[in-house]
Amino acid sequence: GGKTPLELLDTDAGTQQVDELLNKIEYGVYS
């Protein structure tokens, strides 16, 4: 942990994690 989303985007796995996180937020998992 401790990385910023932009740092995570430097890796394929990080990009996938960010996409999943954004999808969860979109669908209201965290709201």
XYZ file of N, CA and C in Angstrom:
93
model
N 0.812 -1.207 0.000
C 0.000 0.000 0.000
C 0.846 1.257 0.000
N 0.221 2.379 0.234
C 0.933 3.635 0.313
C 1.183 4.292 -1.029
N 0.725 3.645 -2.099
C 0.915 4.247 -3.418
C -0.315 5.064 -3.798
N -0.077 6.098 -4.572
C -1.190 6.909 -5.065
C -1.799 6.235 -6.282
N -3.051 6.534 -6.583
C -3.681 5.952 -7.778
C -2.858 6.170 -9.042
N -2.239 7.338 -9.184
C -1.436 7.595 -10.380
C -0.231 6.673 -10.434
N 0.377 6.374 -9.287
C 1.494 5.433 -9.264
C 1.018 4.041 -9.642
N -0.164 3.667 -9.170
C -0.706 2.357 -9.501
C -0.950 2.214 -10.998
N -1.267 3.318 -11.661
C -1.552 3.259 -13.090
C -0.320 2.898 -13.909
N 0.874 2.943 -13.287
C 2.098 2.583 -13.994
C 2.186 1.088 -14.255
N 1.326 0.297 -13.624
C 1.364 -1.152 -13.821
C 0.020 -1.646 -14.319
N 0.034 -2.747 -15.069
C -1.211 -3.318 -15.580
C -2.121 -3.728 -14.429
N -1.539 -4.376 -13.421
C -2.327 -4.817 -12.276
C -2.928 -3.609 -11.564
N -2.149 -2.556 -11.431
C -2.635 -1.349 -10.785
C -3.780 -0.727 -11.557
N -3.650 -0.712 -12.874
C -4.719 -0.172 -13.709
C -6.000 -0.959 -13.506
N -5.865 -2.277 -13.440
C -7.046 -3.127 -13.244
C -7.670 -2.853 -11.882
N -6.833 -2.690 -10.851
C -7.354 -2.419 -9.511
C -8.105 -1.095 -9.488
N -7.548 -0.084 -10.136
C -8.201 1.225 -10.168
C -9.537 1.131 -10.900
N -9.542 0.393 -12.023
C -10.794 0.218 -12.765
C -11.854 -0.442 -11.896
N -11.457 -1.488 -11.170
C -12.410 -2.198 -10.314
C -12.920 -1.281 -9.215
N -12.012 -0.491 -8.626
C -12.408 0.429 -7.564
C -13.410 1.447 -8.088
N -13.124 2.014 -9.260
C -14.042 2.995 -9.834
C -15.389 2.366 -10.150
N -15.378 1.138 -10.626
C -16.636 0.449 -10.914
C -17.435 0.243 -9.636
N -16.770 -0.137 -8.549
C -17.464 -0.346 -7.277
C -18.078 0.958 -6.790
N -17.339 2.047 -6.926
C -17.866 3.346 -6.515
C -19.064 3.714 -7.384
N -18.946 3.488 -8.698
C -20.047 3.799 -9.619
C -21.310 3.053 -9.235
N -21.160 1.785 -8.881
C -22.334 0.957 -8.599
C -22.775 1.054 -7.141
N -22.121 1.930 -6.372
C -22.601 2.250 -5.038
C -22.176 1.282 -3.955
N -21.132 0.483 -4.213
C -20.683 -0.465 -3.194
C -20.214 0.287 -1.957
N -19.585 1.457 -2.161
C -19.003 2.190 -1.039
C -19.879 3.343 -0.574
N -21.073 3.464 -1.122
C -21.921 4.594 -0.728
C -22.967 4.167 0.286
